[in-house]
Short mmCIF file of C-alpha atoms in Angstrom, two decimals:
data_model
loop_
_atom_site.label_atom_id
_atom_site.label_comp_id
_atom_site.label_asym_id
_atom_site.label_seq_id
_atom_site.Cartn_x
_atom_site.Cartn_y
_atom_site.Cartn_z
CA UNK N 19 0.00 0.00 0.00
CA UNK N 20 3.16 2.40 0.71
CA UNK N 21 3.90 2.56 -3.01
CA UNK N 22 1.05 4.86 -3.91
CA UNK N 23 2.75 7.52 -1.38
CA UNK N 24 3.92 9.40 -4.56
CA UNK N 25 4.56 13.61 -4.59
CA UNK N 26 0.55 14.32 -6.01
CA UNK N 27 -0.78 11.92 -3.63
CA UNK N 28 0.71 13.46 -0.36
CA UNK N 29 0.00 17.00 -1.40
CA UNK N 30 -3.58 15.88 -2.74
CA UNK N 31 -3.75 14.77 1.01
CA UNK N 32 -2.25 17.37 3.15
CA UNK N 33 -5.35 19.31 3.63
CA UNK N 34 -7.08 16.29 5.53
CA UNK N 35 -4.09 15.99 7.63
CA UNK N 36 -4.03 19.30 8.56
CA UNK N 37 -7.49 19.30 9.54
CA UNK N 38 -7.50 16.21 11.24
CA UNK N 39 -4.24 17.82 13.37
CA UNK N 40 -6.63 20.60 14.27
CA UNK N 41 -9.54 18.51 15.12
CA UNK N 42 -7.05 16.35 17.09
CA UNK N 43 -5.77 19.46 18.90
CA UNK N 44 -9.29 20.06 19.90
CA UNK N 45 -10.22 16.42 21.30
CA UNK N 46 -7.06 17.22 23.10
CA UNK N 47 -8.19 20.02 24.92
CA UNK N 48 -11.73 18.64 25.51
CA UNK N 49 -9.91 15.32 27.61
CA UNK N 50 -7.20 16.74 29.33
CA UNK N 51 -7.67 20.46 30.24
CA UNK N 52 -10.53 20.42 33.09
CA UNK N 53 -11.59 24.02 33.11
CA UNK N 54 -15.01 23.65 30.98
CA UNK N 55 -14.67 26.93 29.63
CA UNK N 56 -11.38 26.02 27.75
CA UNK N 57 -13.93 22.68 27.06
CA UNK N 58 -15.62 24.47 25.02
CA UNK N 59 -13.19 25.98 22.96
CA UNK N 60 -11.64 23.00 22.55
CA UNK N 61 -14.68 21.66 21.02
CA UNK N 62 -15.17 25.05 19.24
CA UNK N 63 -11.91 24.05 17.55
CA UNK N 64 -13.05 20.32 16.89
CA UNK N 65 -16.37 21.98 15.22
CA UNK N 66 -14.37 24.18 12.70
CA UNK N 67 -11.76 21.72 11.66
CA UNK N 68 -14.79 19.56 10.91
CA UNK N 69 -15.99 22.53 8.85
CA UNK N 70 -12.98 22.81 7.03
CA UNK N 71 -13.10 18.94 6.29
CA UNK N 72 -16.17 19.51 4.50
CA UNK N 73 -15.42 22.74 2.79
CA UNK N 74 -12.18 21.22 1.40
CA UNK N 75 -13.60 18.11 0.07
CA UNK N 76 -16.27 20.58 -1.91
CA UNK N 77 -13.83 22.59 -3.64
CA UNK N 78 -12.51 22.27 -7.35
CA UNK N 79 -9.30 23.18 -8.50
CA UNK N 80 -9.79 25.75 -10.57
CA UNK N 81 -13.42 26.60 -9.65
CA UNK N 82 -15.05 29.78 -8.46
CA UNK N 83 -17.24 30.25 -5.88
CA UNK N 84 -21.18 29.09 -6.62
CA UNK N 85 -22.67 32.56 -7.64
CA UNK N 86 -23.88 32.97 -11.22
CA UNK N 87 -23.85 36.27 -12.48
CA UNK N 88 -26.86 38.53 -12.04
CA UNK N 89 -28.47 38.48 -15.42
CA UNK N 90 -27.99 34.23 -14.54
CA UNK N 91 -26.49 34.17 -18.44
CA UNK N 92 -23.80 31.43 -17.37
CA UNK N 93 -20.81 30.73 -18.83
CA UNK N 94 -20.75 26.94 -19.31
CA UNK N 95 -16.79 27.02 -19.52
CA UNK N 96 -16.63 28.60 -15.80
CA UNK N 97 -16.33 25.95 -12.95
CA UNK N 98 -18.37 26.27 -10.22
CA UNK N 99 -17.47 24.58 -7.06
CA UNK N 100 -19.63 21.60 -5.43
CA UNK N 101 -22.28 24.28 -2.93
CA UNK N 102 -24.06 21.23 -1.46
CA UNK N 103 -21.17 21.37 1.58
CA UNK N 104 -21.55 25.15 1.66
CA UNK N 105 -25.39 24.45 2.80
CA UNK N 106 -24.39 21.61 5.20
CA UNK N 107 -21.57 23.57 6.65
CA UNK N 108 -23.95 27.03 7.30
CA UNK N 109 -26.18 25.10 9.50
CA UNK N 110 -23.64 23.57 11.44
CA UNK N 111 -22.25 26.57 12.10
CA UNK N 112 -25.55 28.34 13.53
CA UNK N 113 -26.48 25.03 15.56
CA UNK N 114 -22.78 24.68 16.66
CA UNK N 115 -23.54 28.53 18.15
CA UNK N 116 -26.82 27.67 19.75
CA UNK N 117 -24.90 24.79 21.26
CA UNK N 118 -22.07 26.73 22.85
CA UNK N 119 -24.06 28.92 24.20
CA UNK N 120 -26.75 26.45 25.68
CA UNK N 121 -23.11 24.92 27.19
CA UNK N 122 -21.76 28.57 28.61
CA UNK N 123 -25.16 29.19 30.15
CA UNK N 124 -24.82 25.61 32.28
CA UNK N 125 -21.13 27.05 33.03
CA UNK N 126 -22.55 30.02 34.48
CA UNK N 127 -25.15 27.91 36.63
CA UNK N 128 -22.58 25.59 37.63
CA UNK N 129 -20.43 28.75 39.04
CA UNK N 130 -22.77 29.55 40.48
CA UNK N 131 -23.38 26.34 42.07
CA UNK N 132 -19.84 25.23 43.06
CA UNK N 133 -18.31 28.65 43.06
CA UNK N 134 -15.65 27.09 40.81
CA UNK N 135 -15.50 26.00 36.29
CA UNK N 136 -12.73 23.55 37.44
CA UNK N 137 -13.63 20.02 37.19
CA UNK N 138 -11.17 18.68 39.90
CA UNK N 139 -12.52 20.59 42.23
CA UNK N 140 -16.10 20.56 41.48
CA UNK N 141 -15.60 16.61 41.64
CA UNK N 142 -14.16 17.19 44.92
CA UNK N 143 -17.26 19.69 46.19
CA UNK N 144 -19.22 16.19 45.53
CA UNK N 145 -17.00 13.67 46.86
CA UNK N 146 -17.19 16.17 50.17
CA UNK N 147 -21.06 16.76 49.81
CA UNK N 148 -21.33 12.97 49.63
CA UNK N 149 -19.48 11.91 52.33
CA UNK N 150 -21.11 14.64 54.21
CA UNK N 151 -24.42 12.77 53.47
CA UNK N 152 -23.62 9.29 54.36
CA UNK N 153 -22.37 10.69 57.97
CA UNK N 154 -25.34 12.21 58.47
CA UNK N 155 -27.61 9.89 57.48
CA UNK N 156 -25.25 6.55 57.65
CA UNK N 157 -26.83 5.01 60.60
CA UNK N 158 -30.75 5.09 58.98
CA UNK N 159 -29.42 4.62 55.82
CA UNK N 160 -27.64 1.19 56.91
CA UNK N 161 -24.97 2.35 58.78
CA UNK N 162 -22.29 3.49 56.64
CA UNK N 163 -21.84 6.43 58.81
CA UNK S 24 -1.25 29.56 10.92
CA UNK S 25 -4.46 27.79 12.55
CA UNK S 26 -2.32 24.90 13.67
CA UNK S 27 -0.15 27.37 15.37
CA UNK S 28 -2.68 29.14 16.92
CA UNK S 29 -4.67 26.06 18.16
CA UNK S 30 -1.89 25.25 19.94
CA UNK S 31 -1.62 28.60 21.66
CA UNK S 32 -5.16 27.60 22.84
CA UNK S 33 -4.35 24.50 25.12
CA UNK S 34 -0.63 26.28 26.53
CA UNK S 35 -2.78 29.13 27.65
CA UNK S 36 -3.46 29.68 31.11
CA UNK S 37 -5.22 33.28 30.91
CA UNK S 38 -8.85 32.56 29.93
CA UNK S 39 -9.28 36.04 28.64
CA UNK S 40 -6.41 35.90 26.11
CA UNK S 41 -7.37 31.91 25.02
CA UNK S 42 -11.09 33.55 24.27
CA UNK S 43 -9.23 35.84 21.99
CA UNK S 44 -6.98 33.47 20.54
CA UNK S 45 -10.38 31.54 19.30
CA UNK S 46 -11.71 34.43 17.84
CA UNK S 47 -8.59 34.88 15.76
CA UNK S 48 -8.54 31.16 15.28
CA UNK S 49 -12.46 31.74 13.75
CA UNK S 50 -11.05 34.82 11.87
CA UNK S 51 -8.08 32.71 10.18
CA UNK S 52 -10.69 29.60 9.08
CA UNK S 53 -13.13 32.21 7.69
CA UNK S 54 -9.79 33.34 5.55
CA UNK S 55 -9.41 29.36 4.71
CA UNK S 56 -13.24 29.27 3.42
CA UNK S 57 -13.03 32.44 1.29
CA UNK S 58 -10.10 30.47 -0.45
CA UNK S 59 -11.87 27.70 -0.83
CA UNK S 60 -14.52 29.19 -2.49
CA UNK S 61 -17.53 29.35 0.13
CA UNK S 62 -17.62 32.71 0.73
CA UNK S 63 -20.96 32.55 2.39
CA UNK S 64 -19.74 29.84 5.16
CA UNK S 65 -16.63 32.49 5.42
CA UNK S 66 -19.21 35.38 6.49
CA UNK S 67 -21.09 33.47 8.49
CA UNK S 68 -17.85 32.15 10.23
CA UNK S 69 -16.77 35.11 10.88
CA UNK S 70 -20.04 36.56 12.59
CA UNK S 71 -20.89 33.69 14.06
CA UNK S 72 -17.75 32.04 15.03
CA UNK S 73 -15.77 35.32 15.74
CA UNK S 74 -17.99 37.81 16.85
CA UNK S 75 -21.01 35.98 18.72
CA UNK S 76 -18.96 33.22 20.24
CA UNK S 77 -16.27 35.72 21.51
CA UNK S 78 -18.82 37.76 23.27
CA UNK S 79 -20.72 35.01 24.63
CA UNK S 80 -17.73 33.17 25.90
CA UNK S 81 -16.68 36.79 27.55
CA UNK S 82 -19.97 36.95 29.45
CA UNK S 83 -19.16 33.85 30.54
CA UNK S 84 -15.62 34.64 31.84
CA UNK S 85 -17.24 38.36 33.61
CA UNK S 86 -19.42 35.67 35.52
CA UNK S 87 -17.01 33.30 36.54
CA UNK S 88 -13.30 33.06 36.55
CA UNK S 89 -10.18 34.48 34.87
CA UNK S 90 -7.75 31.87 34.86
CA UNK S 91 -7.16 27.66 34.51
CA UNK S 92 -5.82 25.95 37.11
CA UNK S 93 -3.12 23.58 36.29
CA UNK S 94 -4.37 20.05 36.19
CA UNK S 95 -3.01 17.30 38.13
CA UNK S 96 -3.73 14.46 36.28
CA UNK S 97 -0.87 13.23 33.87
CA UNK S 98 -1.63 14.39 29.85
CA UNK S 99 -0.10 11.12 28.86
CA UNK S 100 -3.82 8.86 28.30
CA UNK S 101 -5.30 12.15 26.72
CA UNK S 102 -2.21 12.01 24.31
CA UNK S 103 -1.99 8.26 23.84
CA UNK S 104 -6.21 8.82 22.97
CA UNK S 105 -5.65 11.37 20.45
CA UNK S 106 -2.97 9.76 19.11
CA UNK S 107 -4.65 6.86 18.28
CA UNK S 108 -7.98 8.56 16.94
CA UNK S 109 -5.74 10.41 15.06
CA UNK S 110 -4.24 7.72 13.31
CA UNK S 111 -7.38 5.78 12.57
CA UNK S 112 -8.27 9.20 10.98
CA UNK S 113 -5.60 9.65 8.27
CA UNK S 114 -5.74 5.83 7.89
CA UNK S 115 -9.25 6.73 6.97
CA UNK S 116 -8.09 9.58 4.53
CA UNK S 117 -6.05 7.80 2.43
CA UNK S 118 -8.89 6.21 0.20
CA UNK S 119 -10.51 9.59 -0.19
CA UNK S 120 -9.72 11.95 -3.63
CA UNK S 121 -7.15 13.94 -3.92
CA UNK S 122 -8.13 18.07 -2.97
CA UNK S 123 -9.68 19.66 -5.70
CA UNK S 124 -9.95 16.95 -8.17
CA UNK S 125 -12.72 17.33 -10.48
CA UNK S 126 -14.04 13.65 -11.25
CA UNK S 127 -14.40 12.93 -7.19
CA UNK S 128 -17.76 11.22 -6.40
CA UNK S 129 -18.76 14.28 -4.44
CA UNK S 130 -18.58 16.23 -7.42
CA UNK S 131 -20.33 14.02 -9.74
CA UNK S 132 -23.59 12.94 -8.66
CA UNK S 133 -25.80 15.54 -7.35
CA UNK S 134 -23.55 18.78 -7.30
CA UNK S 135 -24.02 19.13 -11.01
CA UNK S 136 -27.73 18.94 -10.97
CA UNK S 137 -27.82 21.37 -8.70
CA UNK S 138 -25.91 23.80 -10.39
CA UNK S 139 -27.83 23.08 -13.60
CA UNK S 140 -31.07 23.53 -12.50
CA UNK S 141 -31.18 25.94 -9.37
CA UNK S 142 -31.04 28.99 -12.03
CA UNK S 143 -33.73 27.73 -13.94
CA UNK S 144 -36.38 26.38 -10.52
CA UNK S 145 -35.27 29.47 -8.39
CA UNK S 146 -34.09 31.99 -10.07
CA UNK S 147 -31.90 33.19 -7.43
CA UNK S 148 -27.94 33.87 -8.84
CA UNK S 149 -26.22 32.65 -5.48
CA UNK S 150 -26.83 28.93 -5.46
CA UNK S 151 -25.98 28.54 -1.73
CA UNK S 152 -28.74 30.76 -0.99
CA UNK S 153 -31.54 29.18 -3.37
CA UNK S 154 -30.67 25.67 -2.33
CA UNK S 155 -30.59 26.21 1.54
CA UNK S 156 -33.83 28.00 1.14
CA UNK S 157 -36.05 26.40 -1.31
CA UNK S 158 -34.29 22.78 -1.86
CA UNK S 159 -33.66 22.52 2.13
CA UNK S 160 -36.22 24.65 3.47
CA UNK S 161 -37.09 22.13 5.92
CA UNK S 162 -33.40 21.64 7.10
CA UNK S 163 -33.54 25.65 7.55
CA UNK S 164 -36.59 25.38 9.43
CA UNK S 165 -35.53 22.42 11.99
CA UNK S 166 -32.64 24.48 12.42
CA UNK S 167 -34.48 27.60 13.58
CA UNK S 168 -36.05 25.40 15.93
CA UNK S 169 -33.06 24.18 16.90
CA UNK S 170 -31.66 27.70 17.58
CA UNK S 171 -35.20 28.49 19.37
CA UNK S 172 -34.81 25.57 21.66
CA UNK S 173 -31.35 26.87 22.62
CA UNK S 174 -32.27 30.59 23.72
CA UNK S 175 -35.37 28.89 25.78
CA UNK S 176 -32.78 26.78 27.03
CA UNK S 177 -30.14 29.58 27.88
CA UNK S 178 -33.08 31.33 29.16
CA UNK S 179 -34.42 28.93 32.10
CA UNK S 180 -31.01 28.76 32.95
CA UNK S 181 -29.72 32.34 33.61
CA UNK S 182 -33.01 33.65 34.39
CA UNK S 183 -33.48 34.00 38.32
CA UNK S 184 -29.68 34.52 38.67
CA UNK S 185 -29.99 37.75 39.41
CA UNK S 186 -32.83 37.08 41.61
CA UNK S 187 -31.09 34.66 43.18
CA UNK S 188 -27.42 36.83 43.44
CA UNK S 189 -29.62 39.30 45.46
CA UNK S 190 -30.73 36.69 47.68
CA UNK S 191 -27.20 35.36 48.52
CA UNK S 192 -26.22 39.27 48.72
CA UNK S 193 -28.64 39.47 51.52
CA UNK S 194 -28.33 36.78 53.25
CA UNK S 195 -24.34 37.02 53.79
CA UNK S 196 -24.67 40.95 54.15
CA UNK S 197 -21.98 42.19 52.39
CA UNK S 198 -21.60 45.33 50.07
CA UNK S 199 -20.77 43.90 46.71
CA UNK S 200 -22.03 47.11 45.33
CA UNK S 201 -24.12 47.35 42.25
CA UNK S 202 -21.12 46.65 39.66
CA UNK S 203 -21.68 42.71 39.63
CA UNK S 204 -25.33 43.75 39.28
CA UNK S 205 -24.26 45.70 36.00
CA UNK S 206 -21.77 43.07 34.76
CA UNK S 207 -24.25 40.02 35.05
CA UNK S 208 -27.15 42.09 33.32
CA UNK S 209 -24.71 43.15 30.53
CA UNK S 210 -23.98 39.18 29.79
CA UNK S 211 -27.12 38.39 30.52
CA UNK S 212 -28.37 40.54 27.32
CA UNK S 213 -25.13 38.88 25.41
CA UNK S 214 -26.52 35.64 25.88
CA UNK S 215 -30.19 36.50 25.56
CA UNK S 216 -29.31 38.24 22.13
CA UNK S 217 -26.69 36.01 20.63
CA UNK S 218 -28.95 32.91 19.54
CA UNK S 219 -31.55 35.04 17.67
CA UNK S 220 -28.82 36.90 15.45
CA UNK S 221 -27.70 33.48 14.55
CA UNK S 222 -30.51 32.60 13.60
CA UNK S 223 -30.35 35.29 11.46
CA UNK S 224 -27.32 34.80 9.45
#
């Protein structure tokens, strides 16, 4: 399979890798970094890379973009490029915004909640609030108190 | 450039500056679109993505904190993860046509139909425009709903916080003075606003 790893192929393909490299970058930050705020720009960057994916796959070399000219007299020589990802890709982009902001507005309740947008130490707020609980309530509970 | 910057993003401790670094990271993509020929996903990306999102995610920061704690927990499973996705990914590529070639099976099927008939059924020069309005209507329609469920959503959740900041004000007695009043109302209309512009562009 290595053989076909020729000068047109790799540059034909560098545009995936660089968006998958992005979208990596972004799955990054969504697992390791625990403040959800960075979360969400992490998947913010996982969103556009996916964008780009799509964009890049619609895109003739060569082409314009899809607009005809006013009077719609078209040129049949001019190339248009593919505007079936340009539709996909516009709603994506106005649900991925009505998704981060549905996400920031549970950041600002759990602030508000926890005093903290750190997920160490809201995990540790519930470990405490937990314990907390069964010591209270261990011995009518079953006695775990 | 976006690589670079993405980076930036995750060795960033300051929230305010990361929020800024996405905006220019939505700036440079919109850039990348206009190249590749959608130039109305490019002005909608850079709205959207680098003027709503900013502000919103602002708001956000006015309401809670400034800056990321460092983690504990060891980035080596997070890397091995990515890693790995990452490779299944560009395993995945390498069947897929080479960028911009003309006889790929996305550009051969329906894309061409499109483009011949849209003038002719619509009328309407910008084919973008004609097809996410008359051929998907319906997808434009869910996703208004979409976009209406959200602000309802964002809505039950921020609403009462001021209510309930007053509360907490009163009950510890202290003078926080009317500035965090100001702030949260000012992100309050950020959020409030931002979903119906979207649904706008």
């Amino acid at each position: 399979m290595f053989d076909e790893f020729t000068g047109p192929f790799i540059i034909g393909h560098m545009n995936y890798w660089l968006f998958i490299i992005l979208m990596m970058t972004g799955l990054y930050i969504v697992v390791a970094k625990g403040n959800l705020v960075k979360k969400i720009v992490g998947l913010n960057i996982f969103q556009t890379s996916v964008f780009m994916l799509y964009i890049s796959m619609g895109k003739v070399t060569g082409g314009t973009a899809p607009i005809f000219p006013h009077d719609l007299d078209i040129d049949p020589d001019v190339i248009y490029s593919n505007p079936l990802p340009h539709v996909l890709i516009l709603t994506a982009i106005v649900v991925g915004i009505a998704t981060t902001s549905l996400g920031l507005a549970l950041i600002v309740r759990i602030n508000e909640e926890y005093g903290s947008i750190e997920e160490e130490r809201i995990l540790e707020i519930e470990q405490a609030i937990t314990v907390a609980e069964n010591t209270a309530h261990g011995d009518v509970m079953g006695g775990r108190g | 450039m976006l690589v670079v910057t993405a980076i930036a993003v995750v060795r960033m401790r300051s929230l305010f500056a990361m929020v800024m670094l996405s905006g220019v990271f939505s700036l440079l993509s919109a850039l990348l679109f206009v190249t590749l020929d959608a130039v109305d996903v490019a002005f909608t990306e850079a709205a959207v993505g680098a003027g709503i999102s900013t502000v919103l995610m602002l708001g956000t920061l006015a309401l809670t904190s400034r800056f990321e704690r460092p983690s504990k927990h060891s980035p080596l499973i997070p890397l091995f993860v990515v890693f790995v996705a990452g490779a299944a990914l560009i395993y995945g590529t390498l069947d897929m046509p080479n960028f911009g070639a003309a006889d790929a099976p996305a550009q051969t099927h329906v894309a061409p139909d499109y483009l011949a008939r849209s003038p002719h059924e619509i009328g309407v020069p910008n084919v973008v425009t004609g097809i996410l309005a008359s051929y998907r209507g319906y997808d434009t329609l869910g996703e208004t709903a979409v976009v209406f469920t959200a602000g309802i959503g964002v809505l039950l959740l921020i609403s009462g916080l001021r209510g309930r900041r007053r509360r907490d004000d009163e009950d510890e007695a202290t003078e926080r003075g009317p500035g965090a009043n100001v702030q949260n109302a000012a992100s309050d209309a950020a959020l409030n606003t931002g979903p119906k512009t979207g649904g706008q562009a």
